[in-house]
PDB file of C-alpha atoms in Angstrom:
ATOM      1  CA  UNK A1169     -39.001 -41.017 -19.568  1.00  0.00           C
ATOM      2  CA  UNK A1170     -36.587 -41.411 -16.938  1.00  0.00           C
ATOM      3  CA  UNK A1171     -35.122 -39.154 -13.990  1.00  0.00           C
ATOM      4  CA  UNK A1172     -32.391 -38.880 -12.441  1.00  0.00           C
ATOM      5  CA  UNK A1173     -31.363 -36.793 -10.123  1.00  0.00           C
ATOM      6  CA  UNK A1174     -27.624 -36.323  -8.987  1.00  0.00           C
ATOM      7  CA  UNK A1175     -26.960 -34.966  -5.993  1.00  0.00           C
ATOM      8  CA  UNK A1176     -23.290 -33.418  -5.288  1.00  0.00           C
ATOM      9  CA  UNK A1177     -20.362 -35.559  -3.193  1.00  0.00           C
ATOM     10  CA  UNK A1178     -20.241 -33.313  -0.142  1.00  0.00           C
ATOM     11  CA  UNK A1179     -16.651 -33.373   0.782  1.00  0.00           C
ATOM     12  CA  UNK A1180     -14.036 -32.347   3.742  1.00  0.00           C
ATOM     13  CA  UNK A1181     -13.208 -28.462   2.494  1.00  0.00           C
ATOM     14  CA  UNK A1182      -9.744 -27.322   4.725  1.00  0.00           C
ATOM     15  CA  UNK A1183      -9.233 -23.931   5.261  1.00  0.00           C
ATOM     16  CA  UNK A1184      -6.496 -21.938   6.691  1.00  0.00           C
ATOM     17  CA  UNK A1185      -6.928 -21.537  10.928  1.00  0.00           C
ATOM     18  CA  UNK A1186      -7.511 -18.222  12.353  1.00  0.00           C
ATOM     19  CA  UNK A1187      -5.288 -16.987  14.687  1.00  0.00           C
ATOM     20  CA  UNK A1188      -6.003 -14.116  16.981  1.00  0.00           C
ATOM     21  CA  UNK A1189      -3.000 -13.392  19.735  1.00  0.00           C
ATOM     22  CA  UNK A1190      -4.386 -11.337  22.847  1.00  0.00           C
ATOM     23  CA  UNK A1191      -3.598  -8.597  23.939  1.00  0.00           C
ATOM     24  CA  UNK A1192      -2.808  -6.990  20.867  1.00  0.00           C
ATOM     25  CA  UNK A1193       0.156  -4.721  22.314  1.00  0.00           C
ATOM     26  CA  UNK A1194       1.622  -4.629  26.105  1.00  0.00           C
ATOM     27  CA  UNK A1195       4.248  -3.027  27.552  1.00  0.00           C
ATOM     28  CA  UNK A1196       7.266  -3.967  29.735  1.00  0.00           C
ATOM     29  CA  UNK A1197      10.421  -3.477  30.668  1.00  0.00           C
ATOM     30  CA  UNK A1198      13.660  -4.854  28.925  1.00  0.00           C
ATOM     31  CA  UNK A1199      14.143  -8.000  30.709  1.00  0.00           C
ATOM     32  CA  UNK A1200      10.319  -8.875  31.223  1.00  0.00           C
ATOM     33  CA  UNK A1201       8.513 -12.009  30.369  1.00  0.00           C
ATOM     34  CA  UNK A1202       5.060 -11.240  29.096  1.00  0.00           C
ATOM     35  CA  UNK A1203       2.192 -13.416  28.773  1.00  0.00           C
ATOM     36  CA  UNK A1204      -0.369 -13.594  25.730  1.00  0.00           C
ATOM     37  CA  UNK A1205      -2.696 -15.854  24.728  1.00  0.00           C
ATOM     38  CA  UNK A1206      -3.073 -17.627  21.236  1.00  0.00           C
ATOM     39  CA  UNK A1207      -6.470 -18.338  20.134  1.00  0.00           C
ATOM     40  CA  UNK A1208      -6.764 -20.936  17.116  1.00  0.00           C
ATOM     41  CA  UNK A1209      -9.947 -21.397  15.055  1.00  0.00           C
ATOM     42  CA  UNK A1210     -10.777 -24.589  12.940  1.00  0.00           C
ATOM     43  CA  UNK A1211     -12.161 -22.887   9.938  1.00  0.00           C
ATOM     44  CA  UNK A1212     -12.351 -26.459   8.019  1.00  0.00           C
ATOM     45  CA  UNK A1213     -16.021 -27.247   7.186  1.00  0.00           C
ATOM     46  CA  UNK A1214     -18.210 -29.601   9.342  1.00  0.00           C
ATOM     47  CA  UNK A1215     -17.607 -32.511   7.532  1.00  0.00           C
ATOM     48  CA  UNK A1216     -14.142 -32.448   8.566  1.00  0.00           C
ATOM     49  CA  UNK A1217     -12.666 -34.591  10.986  1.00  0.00           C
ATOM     50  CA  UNK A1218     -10.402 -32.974  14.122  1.00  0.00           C
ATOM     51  CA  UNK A1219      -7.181 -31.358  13.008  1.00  0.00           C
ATOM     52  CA  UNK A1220      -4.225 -31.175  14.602  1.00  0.00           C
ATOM     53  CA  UNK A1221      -2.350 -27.810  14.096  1.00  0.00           C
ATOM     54  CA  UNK A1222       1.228 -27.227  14.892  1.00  0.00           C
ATOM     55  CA  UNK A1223       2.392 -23.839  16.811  1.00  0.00           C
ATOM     56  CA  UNK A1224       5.488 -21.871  16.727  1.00  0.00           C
ATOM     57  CA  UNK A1225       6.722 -18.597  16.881  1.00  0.00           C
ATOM     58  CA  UNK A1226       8.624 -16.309  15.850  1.00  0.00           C
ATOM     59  CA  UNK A1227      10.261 -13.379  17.805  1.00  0.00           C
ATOM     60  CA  UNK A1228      12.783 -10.671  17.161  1.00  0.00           C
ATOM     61  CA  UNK A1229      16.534 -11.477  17.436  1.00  0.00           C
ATOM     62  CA  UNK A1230      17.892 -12.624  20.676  1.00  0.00           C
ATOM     63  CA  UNK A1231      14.573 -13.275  22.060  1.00  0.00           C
ATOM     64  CA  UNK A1232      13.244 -15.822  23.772  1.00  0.00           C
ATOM     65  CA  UNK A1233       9.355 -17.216  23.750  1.00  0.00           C
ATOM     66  CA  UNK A1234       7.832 -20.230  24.802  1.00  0.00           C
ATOM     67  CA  UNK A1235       4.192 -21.886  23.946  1.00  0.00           C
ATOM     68  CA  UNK A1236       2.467 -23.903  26.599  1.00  0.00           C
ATOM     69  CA  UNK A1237       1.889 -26.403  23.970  1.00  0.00           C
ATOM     70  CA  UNK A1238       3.130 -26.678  20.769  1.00  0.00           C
ATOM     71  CA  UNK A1239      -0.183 -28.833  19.130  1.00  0.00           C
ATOM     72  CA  UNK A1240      -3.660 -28.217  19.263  1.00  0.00           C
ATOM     73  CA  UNK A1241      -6.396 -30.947  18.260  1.00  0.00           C
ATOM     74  CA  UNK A1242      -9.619 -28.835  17.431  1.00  0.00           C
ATOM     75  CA  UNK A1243     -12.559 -29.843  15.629  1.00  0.00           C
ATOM     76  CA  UNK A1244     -14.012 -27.993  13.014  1.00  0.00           C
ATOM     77  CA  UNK A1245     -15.701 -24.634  13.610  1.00  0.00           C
ATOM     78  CA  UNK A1246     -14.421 -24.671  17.111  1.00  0.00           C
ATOM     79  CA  UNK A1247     -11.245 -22.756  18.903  1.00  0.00           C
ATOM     80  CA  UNK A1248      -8.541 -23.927  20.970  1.00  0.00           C
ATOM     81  CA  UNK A1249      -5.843 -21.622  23.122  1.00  0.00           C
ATOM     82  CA  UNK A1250      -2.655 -21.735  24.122  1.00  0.00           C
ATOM     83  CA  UNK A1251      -0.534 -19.289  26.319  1.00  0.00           C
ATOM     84  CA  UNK A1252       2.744 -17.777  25.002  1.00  0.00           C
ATOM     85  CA  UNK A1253       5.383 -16.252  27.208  1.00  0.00           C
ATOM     86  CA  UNK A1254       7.391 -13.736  25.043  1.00  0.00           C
ATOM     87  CA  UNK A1255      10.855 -11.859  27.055  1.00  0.00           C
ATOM     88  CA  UNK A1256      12.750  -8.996  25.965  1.00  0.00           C
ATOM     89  CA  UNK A1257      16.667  -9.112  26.549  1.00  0.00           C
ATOM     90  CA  UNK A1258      17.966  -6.927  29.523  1.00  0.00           C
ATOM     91  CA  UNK A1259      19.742  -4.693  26.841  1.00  0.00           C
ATOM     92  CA  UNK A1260      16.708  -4.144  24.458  1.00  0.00           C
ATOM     93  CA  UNK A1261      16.019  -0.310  23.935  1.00  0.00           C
ATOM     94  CA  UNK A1262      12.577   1.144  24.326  1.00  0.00           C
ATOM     95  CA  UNK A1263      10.552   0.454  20.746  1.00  0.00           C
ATOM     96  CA  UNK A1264       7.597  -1.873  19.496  1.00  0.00           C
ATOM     97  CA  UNK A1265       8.955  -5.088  18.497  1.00  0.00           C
ATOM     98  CA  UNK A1266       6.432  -7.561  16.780  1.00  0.00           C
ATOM     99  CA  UNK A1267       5.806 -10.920  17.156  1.00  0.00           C
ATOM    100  CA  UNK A1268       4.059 -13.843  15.576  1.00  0.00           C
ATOM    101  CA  UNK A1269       2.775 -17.490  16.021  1.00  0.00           C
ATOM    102  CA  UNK A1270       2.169 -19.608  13.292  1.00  0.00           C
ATOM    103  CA  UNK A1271      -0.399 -22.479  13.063  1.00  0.00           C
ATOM    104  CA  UNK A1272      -0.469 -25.300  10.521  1.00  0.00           C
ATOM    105  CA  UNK A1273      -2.780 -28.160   9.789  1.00  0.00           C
ATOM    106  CA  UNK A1274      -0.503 -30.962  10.555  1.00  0.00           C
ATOM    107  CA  UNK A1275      -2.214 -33.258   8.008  1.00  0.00           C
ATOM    108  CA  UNK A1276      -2.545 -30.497   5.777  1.00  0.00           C
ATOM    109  CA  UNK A1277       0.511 -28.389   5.567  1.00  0.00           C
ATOM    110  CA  UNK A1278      -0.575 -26.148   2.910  1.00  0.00           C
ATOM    111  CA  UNK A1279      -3.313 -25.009   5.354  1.00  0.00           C
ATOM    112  CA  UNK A1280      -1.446 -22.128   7.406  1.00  0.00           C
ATOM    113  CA  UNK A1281      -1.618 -18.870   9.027  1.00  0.00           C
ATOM    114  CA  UNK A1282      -0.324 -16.530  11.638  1.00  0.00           C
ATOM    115  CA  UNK A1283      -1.394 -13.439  13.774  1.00  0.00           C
ATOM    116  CA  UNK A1284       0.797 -11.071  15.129  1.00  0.00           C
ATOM    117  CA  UNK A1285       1.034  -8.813  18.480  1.00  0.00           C
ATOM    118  CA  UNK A1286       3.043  -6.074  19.646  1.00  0.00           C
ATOM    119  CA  UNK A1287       5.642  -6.325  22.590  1.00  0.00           C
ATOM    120  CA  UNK A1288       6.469  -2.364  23.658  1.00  0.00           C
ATOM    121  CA  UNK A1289       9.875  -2.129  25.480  1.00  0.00           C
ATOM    122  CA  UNK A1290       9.586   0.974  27.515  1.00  0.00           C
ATOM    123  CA  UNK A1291      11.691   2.030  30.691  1.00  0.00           C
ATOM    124  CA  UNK A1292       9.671   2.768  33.670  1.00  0.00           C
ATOM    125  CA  UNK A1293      11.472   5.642  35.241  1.00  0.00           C
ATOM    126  CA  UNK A1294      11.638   5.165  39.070  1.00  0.00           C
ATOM    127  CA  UNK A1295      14.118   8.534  39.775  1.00  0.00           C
ATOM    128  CA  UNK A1296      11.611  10.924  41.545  1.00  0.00           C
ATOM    129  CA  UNK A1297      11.987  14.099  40.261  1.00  0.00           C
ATOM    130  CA  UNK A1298      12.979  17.563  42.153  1.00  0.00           C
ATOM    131  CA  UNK A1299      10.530  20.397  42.683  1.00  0.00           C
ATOM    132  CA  UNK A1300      11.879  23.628  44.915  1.00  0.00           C
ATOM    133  CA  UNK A1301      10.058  26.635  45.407  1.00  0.00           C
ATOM    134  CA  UNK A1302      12.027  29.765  44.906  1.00  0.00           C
ATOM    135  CA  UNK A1303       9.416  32.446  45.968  1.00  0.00           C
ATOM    136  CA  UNK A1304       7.869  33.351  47.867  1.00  0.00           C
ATOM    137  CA  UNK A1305      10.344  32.223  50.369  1.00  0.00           C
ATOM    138  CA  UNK A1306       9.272  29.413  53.043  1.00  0.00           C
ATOM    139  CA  UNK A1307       7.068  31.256  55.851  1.00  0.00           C
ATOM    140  CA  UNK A1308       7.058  34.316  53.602  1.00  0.00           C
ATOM    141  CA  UNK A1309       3.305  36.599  53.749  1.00  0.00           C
ATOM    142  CA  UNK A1310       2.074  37.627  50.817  1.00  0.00           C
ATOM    143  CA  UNK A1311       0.234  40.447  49.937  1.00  0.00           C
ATOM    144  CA  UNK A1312      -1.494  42.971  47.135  1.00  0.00           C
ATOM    145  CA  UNK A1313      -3.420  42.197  44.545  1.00  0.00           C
ATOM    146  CA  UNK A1314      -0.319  40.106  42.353  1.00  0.00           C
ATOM    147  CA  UNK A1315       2.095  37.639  43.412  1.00  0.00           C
ATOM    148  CA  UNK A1316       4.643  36.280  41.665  1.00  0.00           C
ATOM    149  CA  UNK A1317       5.228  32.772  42.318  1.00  0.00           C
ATOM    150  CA  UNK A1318       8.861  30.708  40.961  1.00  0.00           C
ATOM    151  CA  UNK A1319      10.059  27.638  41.659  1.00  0.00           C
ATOM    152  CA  UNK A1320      13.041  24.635  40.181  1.00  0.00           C
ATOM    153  CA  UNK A1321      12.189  21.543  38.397  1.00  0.00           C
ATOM    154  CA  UNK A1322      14.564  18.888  37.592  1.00  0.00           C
ATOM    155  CA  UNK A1323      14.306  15.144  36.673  1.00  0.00           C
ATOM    156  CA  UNK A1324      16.274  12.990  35.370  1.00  0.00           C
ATOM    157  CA  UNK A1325      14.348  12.426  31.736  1.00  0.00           C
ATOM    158  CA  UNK A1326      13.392  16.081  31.551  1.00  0.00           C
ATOM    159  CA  UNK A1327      11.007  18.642  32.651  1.00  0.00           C
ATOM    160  CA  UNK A1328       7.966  19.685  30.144  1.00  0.00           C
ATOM    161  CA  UNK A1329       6.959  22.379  32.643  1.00  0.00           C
ATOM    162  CA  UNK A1330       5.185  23.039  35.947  1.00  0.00           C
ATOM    163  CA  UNK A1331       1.857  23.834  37.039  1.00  0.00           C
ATOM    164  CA  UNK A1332       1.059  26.234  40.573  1.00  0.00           C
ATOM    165  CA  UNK A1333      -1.178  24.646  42.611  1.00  0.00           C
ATOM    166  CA  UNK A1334      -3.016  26.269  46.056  1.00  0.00           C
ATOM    167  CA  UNK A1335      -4.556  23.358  48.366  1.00  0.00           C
ATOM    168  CA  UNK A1336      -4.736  21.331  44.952  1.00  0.00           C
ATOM    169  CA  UNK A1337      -6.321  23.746  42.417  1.00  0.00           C
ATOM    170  CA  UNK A1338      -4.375  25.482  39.844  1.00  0.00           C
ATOM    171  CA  UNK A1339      -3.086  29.026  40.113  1.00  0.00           C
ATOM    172  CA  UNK A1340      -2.929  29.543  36.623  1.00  0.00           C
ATOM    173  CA  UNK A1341      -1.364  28.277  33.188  1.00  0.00           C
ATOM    174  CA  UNK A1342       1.417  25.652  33.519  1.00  0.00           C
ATOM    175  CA  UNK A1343       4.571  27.239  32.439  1.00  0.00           C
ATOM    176  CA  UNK A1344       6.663  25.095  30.086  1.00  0.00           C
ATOM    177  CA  UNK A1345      10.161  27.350  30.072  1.00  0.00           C
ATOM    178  CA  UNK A1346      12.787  27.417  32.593  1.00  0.00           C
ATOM    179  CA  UNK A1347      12.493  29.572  35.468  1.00  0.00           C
ATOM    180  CA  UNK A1348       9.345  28.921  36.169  1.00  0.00           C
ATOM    181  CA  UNK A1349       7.189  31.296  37.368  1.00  0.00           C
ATOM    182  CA  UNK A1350       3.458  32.826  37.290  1.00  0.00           C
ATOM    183  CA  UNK A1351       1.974  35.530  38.526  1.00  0.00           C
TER     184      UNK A1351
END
């Protein structure tokens, strides 16, 4: 009787990368160039040699991005980053606008994948907004056991209401209607 025993050809297995973009979501202002960075995972197995993946992006419509490198050598079971520089156009309107970069095994094209983040346009509002009291009148005294207390609000997104303060604690409810007032 003979044996013999076959053992299985362990081979290179590719896989598709990982890639994780961080921070998930930021915000900015239309105009602003915002940094992320671009993590890439080798998920080929061990008995893989290095891989070479190629980067690129894509962005919304008249946007621009740029990747501090476009290739990334990285060995198997191991990460490699990159930092990507996404900007807005001075006309875009506040909204979540999604972006993506896309890594693929150079030797191995059919190896690919992507990750996505989140670029918030939102307008910072720098127009202070306008608080007057009506009454009690500047210098006024006060007296008795109820006060009523009024005052303006104005700004230049809107006014949700207004809360009463005394040396910083509140003097009751915030009032959300136009004139405002508590008692």
């Amino acid at each position: 009787i003979q044996v013999a025993v076959t053992q299985p050809t362990i081979t290179c297995i590719h896989a598709n990368p990982t890639v994780i973009i961080t921070p998930t979501s930021q915000f900015g202002s239309a105009g602003t160039s915002l940094s992320y960075t671009v993590s890439i995972t080798n998920n080929d197995n061990s008995l893989c040699p290095l891989s070479s993946f190629l980067l690129s992006q894509t962005v919304p419509s008249g946007w621009t991005s740029s990747l501090s490198s476009s290739f990334l050598s990285i060995a198997p079971g191991t990460s490699g980053s990159v930092s990507s520089a996404i900007t807005s156009p001075g006309t875009a309107v506040d909204g979540f606008y999604d972006f993506s970069v896309i890594a693929t095994n150079a030797g191995y094209t059919s190896f690919t994948s992507s990750g996505t983040a989140t670029y918030v346009v939102s307008t910072i509002d720098t127009t202070p907004h306008a608080v007057s009291m009506t009454a009690p009148s500047n210098g006024a005294a006060v007296s008795g056991s109820s006060v009523t207390v009024s005052a303006t609000a104005s700004d230049n997104v809107g006014v949700v209401g207004v809360q009463f303060k005394l040396d910083g604690a509140n003097l009751g409810a915030e009032d959300t209607t136009a004139p405002y007032s508590i008692i």
